[in-house]
Coordinates of C-alpha atoms (C1' of nucleotides) in Angstrom, one line a residue:
Chain A
X1 CA 3.9 -4.8 -26.1
X2 CA 7.6 -4.0 -26.8
X3 CA 10.4 -5.7 -24.9
X4 CA 13.8 -4.1 -24.9
X5 CA 16.9 -5.5 -23.1
X6 CA 19.3 -2.6 -22.8
X7 CA 22.2 -1.2 -20.9
X8 CA 20.8 2.1 -19.6
X9 CA 20.6 4.9 -17.0
X10 CA 17.3 6.1 -15.8
X11 CA 16.2 9.4 -14.1
X12 CA 12.8 10.0 -12.7
X13 CA 11.6 13.5 -11.7
X14 CA 8.1 13.9 -10.2
X15 CA 6.8 13.4 -6.8
X16 CA 10.4 12.6 -5.9
X17 CA 13.7 12.3 -7.7
X18 CA 15.3 9.0 -8.4
X19 CA 18.3 7.8 -10.3
X20 CA 19.4 4.4 -11.7
X21 CA 23.0 4.0 -12.6
X22 CA 24.2 2.3 -15.8
X23 CA 23.2 -1.4 -15.9
X24 CA 21.4 -3.9 -18.1
X25 CA 17.7 -4.0 -17.6
X26 CA 14.4 -4.9 -19.2
X27 CA 12.4 -2.0 -20.6
X28 CA 8.8 -2.9 -21.1
X29 CA 6.7 -0.6 -23.2
X30 CA 3.0 -1.4 -23.1
X31 CA 0.4 -0.5 -25.7
X32 CA -1.2 2.1 -23.4
X33 CA 2.1 4.0 -23.4
X34 CA 3.3 3.0 -20.0
X35 CA 6.9 2.1 -19.4
X36 CA 8.3 -0.3 -16.8
X37 CA 12.0 -0.7 -16.0
X38 CA 12.7 -4.2 -14.4
X39 CA 15.8 -5.7 -13.0
X40 CA 16.3 -9.4 -12.6
X41 CA 15.3 -9.5 -9.0
X42 CA 13.1 -7.6 -6.6
X43 CA 9.5 -8.4 -6.8
X44 CA 6.6 -7.4 -9.0
X45 CA 7.4 -3.7 -8.6
X46 CA 9.6 -2.2 -11.3
X47 CA 12.7 -0.3 -10.3
X48 CA 11.2 2.7 -12.1
X49 CA 8.2 3.3 -14.3
X50 CA 5.7 5.7 -15.8
X51 CA 2.0 5.1 -15.5
X52 CA -0.4 5.7 -18.3
X53 CA -1.5 8.0 -19.8
X54 CA 2.0 9.2 -20.9
X55 CA 4.0 9.7 -24.1
X56 CA 7.3 8.2 -25.1
X57 CA 9.6 10.2 -27.4
X58 CA 12.8 8.5 -28.7
X59 CA 15.5 10.8 -29.8
X60 CA 18.9 9.2 -30.6
X61 CA 19.9 7.3 -27.5
X62 CA 17.5 9.1 -25.1
X63 CA 13.9 8.1 -24.3
X64 CA 11.8 10.7 -22.7
X65 CA 8.5 9.6 -21.1
X66 CA 6.3 12.4 -19.9
X67 CA 3.0 12.4 -18.0
X68 CA 0.4 15.2 -18.0
X69 CA 1.3 16.0 -14.3
X70 CA 4.8 16.9 -15.5
X71 CA 6.4 13.8 -14.1
X72 CA 9.2 12.6 -16.4
X73 CA 11.3 9.5 -16.9
X74 CA 14.5 9.9 -18.9
X75 CA 16.1 6.7 -20.1
X76 CA 19.6 7.0 -21.5
X77 CA 20.4 4.0 -23.7
X78 CA 24.0 2.9 -23.8
X79 CA 23.5 -0.4 -25.7
X80 CA 20.5 -2.3 -27.0
X81 CA 20.8 -6.1 -26.6
X82 CA 17.3 -7.0 -27.9
X83 CA 14.3 -5.2 -29.1
X84 CA 11.1 -7.1 -29.9
X85 CA 7.4 -6.3 -30.2
X86 CA 4.4 -8.6 -29.8
X87 CA 0.7 -8.2 -30.4
X88 CA -1.2 -9.3 -27.3
X89 CA -4.8 -8.0 -27.7
X90 CA -7.0 -7.0 -24.8
X91 CA -7.0 -9.1 -21.7
X92 CA -10.3 -10.6 -20.4
X93 CA -9.2 -9.7 -16.8
X94 CA -9.0 -11.3 -13.4
X95 CA -11.7 -12.9 -11.2
X96 CA -11.1 -13.0 -7.5
X97 CA -12.6 -14.8 -4.5
X98 CA -11.7 -14.5 -0.9
X99 CA -11.2 -10.9 -0.2
X100 CA -12.7 -8.8 2.7
X101 CA -16.0 -8.2 0.9
X102 CA -16.7 -12.0 0.9
X103 CA -15.8 -12.3 4.5
X104 CA -18.2 -9.5 5.2
X105 CA -21.0 -11.2 3.2
X106 CA -20.4 -14.5 5.0
X107 CA -20.4 -12.9 8.4
X108 CA -23.6 -10.9 7.7
X109 CA -25.2 -14.2 6.7
X110 CA -24.0 -15.9 9.8
X111 CA -24.3 -13.3 12.6
X112 CA -24.5 -16.0 15.2
X113 CA -20.7 -16.6 14.8
X114 CA -20.3 -13.0 16.2
X115 CA -22.9 -13.3 18.9
X116 CA -26.2 -14.9 19.8
X117 CA -29.5 -13.2 18.9
X118 CA -28.1 -10.6 16.5
X119 CA -30.3 -9.4 13.6
X120 CA -28.8 -7.6 10.6
X121 CA -29.7 -3.9 10.2
X122 CA -27.5 -3.6 7.1
X123 CA -24.1 -4.0 5.6
X124 CA -22.0 -0.9 4.7
X125 CA -24.2 1.2 7.0
X126 CA -23.4 4.8 5.9
X127 CA -22.1 7.4 8.3
X128 CA -20.5 10.8 7.5
X129 CA -17.1 9.4 8.2
X130 CA -17.4 6.2 6.2
X131 CA -19.5 3.0 6.0
X132 CA -19.7 0.7 9.0
X133 CA -19.1 -2.9 7.7
X134 CA -22.0 -4.5 9.5
X135 CA -24.6 -2.9 11.8
X136 CA -26.8 -5.3 13.8
X137 CA -29.5 -5.2 16.5
X138 CA -28.9 -7.0 19.8
X139 CA -31.6 -9.1 21.4
X140 CA -31.2 -6.8 24.5
X141 CA -32.2 -3.7 22.4
X142 CA -28.8 -2.2 21.8
X143 CA -26.8 -2.0 18.6
X144 CA -23.6 -3.8 17.5
X145 CA -21.2 -2.3 15.0
X146 CA -18.9 -4.8 13.4
X147 CA -15.7 -3.9 11.6
X148 CA -14.4 -6.8 9.4
X149 CA -10.8 -7.2 8.5
X150 CA -8.8 -10.1 7.1
X151 CA -6.2 -9.1 9.6
X152 CA -7.2 -7.0 12.6
X153 CA -4.5 -4.5 13.3
X154 CA -4.3 -1.4 15.4
X155 CA -5.7 0.9 12.7
X156 CA -8.9 -1.2 12.7
X157 CA -9.3 -0.4 16.4
X158 CA -9.0 3.3 15.6
X159 CA -11.4 3.1 12.8
X160 CA -14.1 1.3 14.8
X161 CA -13.5 3.7 17.7
X162 CA -14.3 6.7 15.4
X163 CA -17.5 5.0 14.2
X164 CA -18.6 4.1 17.8
X165 CA -18.0 7.7 19.0
X166 CA -20.3 8.9 16.2
X167 CA -22.9 6.2 16.3
X168 CA -23.3 6.5 20.1
X169 CA -24.4 10.2 19.6
X170 CA -27.5 8.8 17.6
X171 CA -30.1 8.2 20.3
X172 CA -32.1 6.0 18.0
X173 CA -29.5 3.3 18.0
X174 CA -27.4 4.0 21.1
X175 CA -25.9 2.2 23.0
X176 CA -23.7 0.8 20.3
X177 CA -21.1 -1.8 21.2
X178 CA -18.1 -2.6 18.9
X179 CA -16.9 -5.9 17.6
X180 CA -13.8 -6.5 15.5
X181 CA -13.9 -9.7 13.3
X182 CA -11.1 -11.2 11.3
X183 CA -9.2 -14.3 10.4
X184 CA -6.2 -13.0 12.4
X185 CA -6.2 -10.6 15.3
X186 CA -2.8 -9.1 16.1
X187 CA -1.9 -9.1 19.8
X188 CA -1.4 -5.3 20.1
X189 CA -4.7 -4.7 18.3
X190 CA -6.5 -7.0 20.8
X191 CA -4.9 -5.2 23.7
X192 CA -6.0 -1.8 22.6
X193 CA -9.5 -3.1 21.7
X194 CA -10.0 -4.8 25.0
X195 CA -8.9 -1.6 26.7
X196 CA -11.6 0.3 24.9
X197 CA -14.3 -2.3 25.5
X198 CA -14.3 -3.6 22.0
X199 CA -14.6 -7.4 21.6
X200 CA -12.5 -9.3 19.1
X201 CA -13.9 -12.4 17.2
X202 CA -11.5 -14.7 15.3
X203 CA -13.3 -15.9 12.1
X204 CA -12.6 -18.9 10.0
X205 CA -13.1 -18.1 6.3
X206 CA -13.1 -21.7 5.1
X207 CA -15.6 -22.8 7.8
X208 CA -17.9 -19.8 7.1
X209 CA -17.8 -20.6 3.4
X210 CA -18.7 -24.2 4.3
X211 CA -21.9 -23.0 6.0
X212 CA -23.1 -21.3 2.8
X213 CA -24.7 -23.2 -0.1
X214 CA -21.6 -24.1 -2.1
X215 CA -23.4 -23.7 -5.5
X216 CA -23.4 -19.9 -4.9
X217 CA -19.6 -19.6 -4.9
X218 CA -18.6 -21.4 -8.1
X219 CA -17.1 -19.4 -10.9
Chain B
X1 CA 15.6 -13.2 -17.1
X2 CA 13.4 -15.2 -19.3
X3 CA 10.6 -13.6 -21.4
X4 CA 7.8 -15.8 -22.8
X5 CA 5.0 -14.6 -24.9
X6 CA 2.3 -17.2 -24.6
X7 CA -1.4 -17.9 -24.9
X8 CA -2.2 -19.2 -21.5
X9 CA -4.6 -19.6 -18.5
X10 CA -3.5 -18.8 -15.0
X11 CA -4.9 -19.9 -11.6
X12 CA -3.7 -18.6 -8.3
X13 CA -4.5 -20.2 -5.0
X14 CA -3.2 -18.6 -1.8
X15 CA -4.5 -15.8 0.3
X16 CA -7.2 -15.6 -2.3
X17 CA -8.2 -17.4 -5.4
X18 CA -7.9 -15.8 -8.8
X19 CA -8.4 -17.0 -12.4
X20 CA -7.2 -15.6 -15.7
X21 CA -9.0 -16.9 -18.8
X22 CA -7.2 -17.9 -21.9
X23 CA -5.4 -15.0 -23.6
X24 CA -2.0 -14.0 -24.9
X25 CA 0.3 -12.5 -22.2
X26 CA 3.9 -11.9 -21.2
X27 CA 5.3 -14.4 -18.7
X28 CA 8.4 -12.9 -17.0
X29 CA 10.6 -15.3 -15.1
X30 CA 13.3 -13.6 -13.0
X31 CA 16.6 -15.1 -11.9
X32 CA 15.4 -15.2 -8.3
X33 CA 12.5 -17.5 -9.3
X34 CA 9.7 -15.0 -9.2
X35 CA 7.2 -15.0 -12.0
X36 CA 5.1 -12.1 -13.3
X37 CA 2.1 -12.3 -15.7
X38 CA 1.7 -9.1 -17.6
X39 CA -1.0 -8.0 -20.0
X40 CA -0.6 -5.1 -22.5
X41 CA -2.3 -2.6 -20.2
X42 CA -2.9 -1.9 -16.6
X43 CA -0.1 -0.4 -14.7
X44 CA 3.1 -1.7 -13.2
X45 CA 1.2 -4.3 -11.2
X46 CA 1.1 -7.7 -13.0
X47 CA -2.2 -9.4 -13.5
X48 CA -0.9 -12.3 -11.4
X49 CA 2.5 -13.2 -10.0
X50 CA 4.5 -15.2 -7.5
X51 CA 7.0 -13.5 -5.2
X52 CA 10.4 -15.0 -4.4
X53 CA 11.4 -17.3 -2.9
X54 CA 9.5 -19.8 -5.0
X55 CA 10.1 -22.7 -7.4
X56 CA 8.9 -23.1 -10.9
X57 CA 8.3 -26.6 -12.3
X58 CA 7.5 -27.1 -16.0
X59 CA 5.7 -30.3 -16.9
X60 CA 4.4 -30.5 -20.4
X61 CA 2.1 -27.5 -21.0
X62 CA 1.7 -26.8 -17.3
X63 CA 3.9 -24.5 -15.2
X64 CA 3.5 -24.8 -11.4
X65 CA 5.0 -22.0 -9.3
X66 CA 5.0 -22.8 -5.6
X67 CA 5.9 -20.7 -2.5
X68 CA 6.8 -22.0 0.9
X69 CA 3.5 -20.7 2.3
X70 CA 1.7 -23.1 0.1
X71 CA 0.6 -20.4 -2.4
X72 CA 0.6 -21.7 -5.9
X73 CA 0.3 -20.3 -9.4
X74 CA -0.6 -22.7 -12.1
X75 CA -0.1 -21.5 -15.7
X76 CA -1.6 -23.6 -18.5
X77 CA 0.2 -23.0 -21.7
X78 CA -1.8 -23.2 -24.9
X79 CA 0.7 -21.8 -27.3
X80 CA 4.2 -20.3 -27.0
X81 CA 4.8 -17.4 -29.4
X82 CA 8.3 -16.4 -28.2
X83 CA 10.7 -17.7 -25.5
X84 CA 14.0 -15.8 -24.9
X85 CA 16.5 -15.5 -22.1
X86 CA 18.8 -12.7 -21.2
X87 CA 21.7 -12.3 -18.7
X88 CA 21.3 -9.0 -16.8
X89 CA 23.6 -9.2 -13.8
X90 CA 22.8 -7.6 -10.5
X91 CA 21.4 -4.2 -10.4
X92 CA 23.2 -1.4 -8.6
X93 CA 19.8 -0.2 -7.3
X94 CA 17.9 3.0 -7.0
X95 CA 18.8 6.3 -5.2
X96 CA 15.9 8.5 -4.1
X97 CA 15.6 12.0 -3.0
X98 CA 12.4 13.7 -1.7
X99 CA 10.9 11.0 0.5
X100 CA 9.6 11.6 4.0
X101 CA 12.9 10.8 5.7
X102 CA 14.5 13.8 3.9
X103 CA 11.6 16.1 4.8
X104 CA 12.1 15.0 8.4
X105 CA 15.8 15.8 8.3
X106 CA 15.2 19.2 6.8
X107 CA 12.5 20.1 9.2
X108 CA 14.6 19.0 12.2
X109 CA 17.4 21.3 10.9
X110 CA 15.0 24.2 10.5
X111 CA 12.6 24.0 13.4
X112 CA 11.8 27.7 13.0
X113 CA 9.6 26.9 10.1
X114 CA 7.4 25.0 12.5
X115 CA 7.4 27.5 15.3
X116 CA 9.7 30.1 17.0
X117 CA 12.0 29.2 19.8
X118 CA 11.9 25.4 19.3
X119 CA 15.0 23.3 20.3
X120 CA 15.4 19.8 19.0
X121 CA 15.2 17.0 21.5
X122 CA 15.6 14.2 19.0
X123 CA 14.3 12.8 15.7
X124 CA 12.6 9.4 15.8
X125 CA 11.9 9.8 19.5
X126 CA 11.1 6.2 20.7
X127 CA 7.8 5.3 22.4
X128 CA 6.3 1.9 23.1
X129 CA 3.8 2.4 20.2
X130 CA 6.3 3.7 17.7
X131 CA 8.7 6.5 17.1
X132 CA 7.7 10.2 17.1
X133 CA 9.2 11.9 14.0
X134 CA 10.5 15.0 15.8
X135 CA 10.4 15.9 19.5
X136 CA 11.3 19.5 20.4
X137 CA 11.3 21.8 23.5
X138 CA 9.3 24.9 23.4
X139 CA 10.7 28.2 24.8
X140 CA 7.7 28.3 27.1
X141 CA 8.8 25.0 28.8
X142 CA 6.4 22.5 27.2
X143 CA 7.2 20.0 24.5
X144 CA 6.1 19.7 20.8
X145 CA 5.7 16.4 19.0
X146 CA 5.9 16.8 15.2
X147 CA 4.5 14.1 12.8
X148 CA 6.0 14.5 9.3
X149 CA 4.2 13.3 6.2
X150 CA 4.6 14.2 2.5
X151 CA 0.8 14.2 2.5
X152 CA -1.1 14.7 5.7
X153 CA -4.2 12.6 5.8
X154 CA -6.6 11.5 8.5
X155 CA -4.5 8.6 9.5
X156 CA -1.7 11.0 10.4
X157 CA -4.0 12.8 12.8
X158 CA -4.9 9.4 14.5
X159 CA -1.2 8.5 14.6
X160 CA -0.2 11.7 16.3
X161 CA -3.2 11.6 18.7
X162 CA -2.0 8.2 19.9
X163 CA 1.5 9.6 20.5
X164 CA 0.2 12.7 22.3
X165 CA -2.0 10.6 24.6
X166 CA 1.0 8.6 25.6
X167 CA 3.5 11.4 25.8
X168 CA 1.2 13.6 28.0
X169 CA 1.3 10.9 30.7
X170 CA 5.0 11.5 31.0
X171 CA 5.3 14.3 33.6
X172 CA 8.9 15.0 32.6
X173 CA 7.9 16.3 29.2
X174 CA 4.1 17.2 29.6
X175 CA 2.4 19.3 28.4
X176 CA 3.0 18.1 24.9
X177 CA 1.4 19.9 21.9
X178 CA 1.1 18.3 18.5
X179 CA 2.1 19.6 15.1
X180 CA 1.4 18.0 11.7
X181 CA 3.9 19.0 9.0
X182 CA 3.6 18.1 5.3
X183 CA 3.8 19.4 1.8
X184 CA 0.1 18.8 1.4
X185 CA -2.5 18.9 4.1
X186 CA -5.9 17.3 3.2
X187 CA -8.9 19.3 4.2
X188 CA -10.5 16.5 6.3
X189 CA -7.2 15.9 8.1
X190 CA -6.9 19.6 8.9
X191 CA -10.5 19.7 10.2
X192 CA -10.0 16.7 12.5
X193 CA -6.5 18.0 13.6
X194 CA -7.9 21.5 14.5
X195 CA -10.8 19.9 16.4
X196 CA -8.2 18.1 18.5
X197 CA -6.0 21.1 19.1
X198 CA -3.3 19.9 16.7
X199 CA -1.7 22.6 14.5
X200 CA -1.0 21.9 10.8
X201 CA 2.1 23.4 9.0
X202 CA 2.4 23.3 5.2
X203 CA 6.0 22.8 4.3
X204 CA 7.8 23.5 1.0
X205 CA 10.3 20.8 0.3
X206 CA 12.2 22.8 -2.4
X207 CA 12.4 25.9 -0.2
X208 CA 13.6 23.8 2.8
X209 CA 16.2 22.2 0.6
X210 CA 17.4 25.6 -0.5
X211 CA 18.0 26.7 3.1
X212 CA 20.5 23.8 3.6
X213 CA 24.0 23.8 2.2
X214 CA 23.4 22.5 -1.3
X215 CA 26.6 20.5 -1.4
X216 CA 25.0 18.1 1.1
X217 CA 22.2 17.1 -1.2
X218 CA 24.0 16.1 -4.4
X219 CA 24.0 12.5 -5.6
Chain C
dG1 C1' 11.0 -12.7 14.3
dG2 C1' 7.5 -9.4 15.3
dC3 C1' 5.8 -4.8 14.7
dT4 C1' 5.5 -0.1 12.8
dA5 C1' 5.4 3.0 9.2
dC6 C1' 6.4 4.4 4.4
dA7 C1' 5.3 4.1 -0.7
dT8 C1' 6.2 7.9 -7.2
dT9 C1' 2.2 3.0 -3.1
dT10 C1' -1.8 1.1 -6.8
dC11 C1' -6.6 -0.1 -7.0
dG12 C1' -11.4 0.1 -6.6
dC13 C1' -15.6 2.0 -4.7
dC14 C1' -18.6 5.6 -3.9
dT15 C1' -20.2 10.4 -3.4
Chain D
dA1 C1' -12.9 14.5 -9.7
dG2 C1' -11.9 13.7 -4.9
dG3 C1' -12.1 11.0 -0.6
dC4 C1' -11.3 6.8 1.7
dG5 C1' -10.3 2.1 2.6
dA6 C1' -8.1 -2.4 1.0
dA7 C1' -4.0 -4.9 -0.9
dG8 C1' -1.9 -11.9 -2.4
dT9 C1' 0.4 -5.0 -0.8
dG10 C1' 6.4 -4.9 -0.6
dT11 C1' 10.1 -3.0 2.0
dA12 C1' 13.0 -1.0 5.4
dG13 C1' 14.0 0.0 10.1
dC14 C1' 13.9 -1.0 14.9
dC15 C1' 13.4 -3.8 19.0

DNA sequence: GGCTACATTTCGCCT
DNA sequence: AGGCGAAGTGTAGCC
């Protein structure tokens, strides 16, 4: 990893065109060839960058970073204030816990939190337009399709509506009712869902996790 | 901006939990308090980070970064290989050309590329569920709602369908037909759009730009 | 402040 | 490789 503090201008040409006027910035060159241009604020996203795989050619005061697609990043160096390199080695990577997949697992294991008498058919039930998060049989004989989201927004209502339209054409499982489950249900999503006869269930991730054997979740 | 090369472990607790085992990484501390943990590969996204506003407390070999929301990033330092600071000043920021907003402007100025005899009603036509990119009057008396995307995907069809449902209830402008316009139209989006009577138009950004007075587009 | 939509989104999974 | 959905998304614009 190479770290350069430099006064520079940057021009990107690719899916769009972008220009950075002359200023002092951090140029971060990674071992995989990627280049990041960071300012001293903003967030984790660089002002400009080139993703790997790409090649960096330095010629006088001009750096040219090119990707196979033809995207190019041209950095004009006006002054270099610092230029250091460090050997980091490969990173063992990140382990995560708490994303939608886990909420889906927990809900599938505790279908009673969605409704009484439900029996799991399967998670990620495949359809031609994508997998339904949870499909379950109701004690009354019908089917329930559950769409799981950390935050239920209007797009989740649309998504589940598409699934329901399709699933209800299958006479082996129809009628299929819809349920949206999430830790947060946005007001507008709830309104649209209710209008379409879709029920919303507010889940509690911590509570659900408490119901499961805690030894399963340690890392 | 402070740049630290350190052998460290990182734990994040917030919207999810994440852990980074001991390894050598770049710790980037920006002037606004944000912290980025970068490895030597990946892309522009850090392995772990804390967005501003947040506070960094260093106590012995432990860095604690806390956000108002309660999110926390705990960095355990095993060894510091380098620790430098640099004054960068504020950045003048990025100018862009070629984003959706520009495509919308160009299309509104050249409605003939969408269909003959169209007259602009307005761009960003407001509705209760969001703005319609372009609303135009057809020479036959009806209305045309145009959704503009750089890349037209299935979600654009859903979005325009919602607008059309709503707009067609307004007797002053009904009937309203839908048009999807973009530089790229994905096959599945085209299929769904056609099925719903929505026409797709493939635009050419460079060609559209050429139709406009070029002096307007320089930066 | 809430909500919507855009992004050089990136990332990961699955076909 | 391409399609599709999720993201600790971030960010800007509008109401």
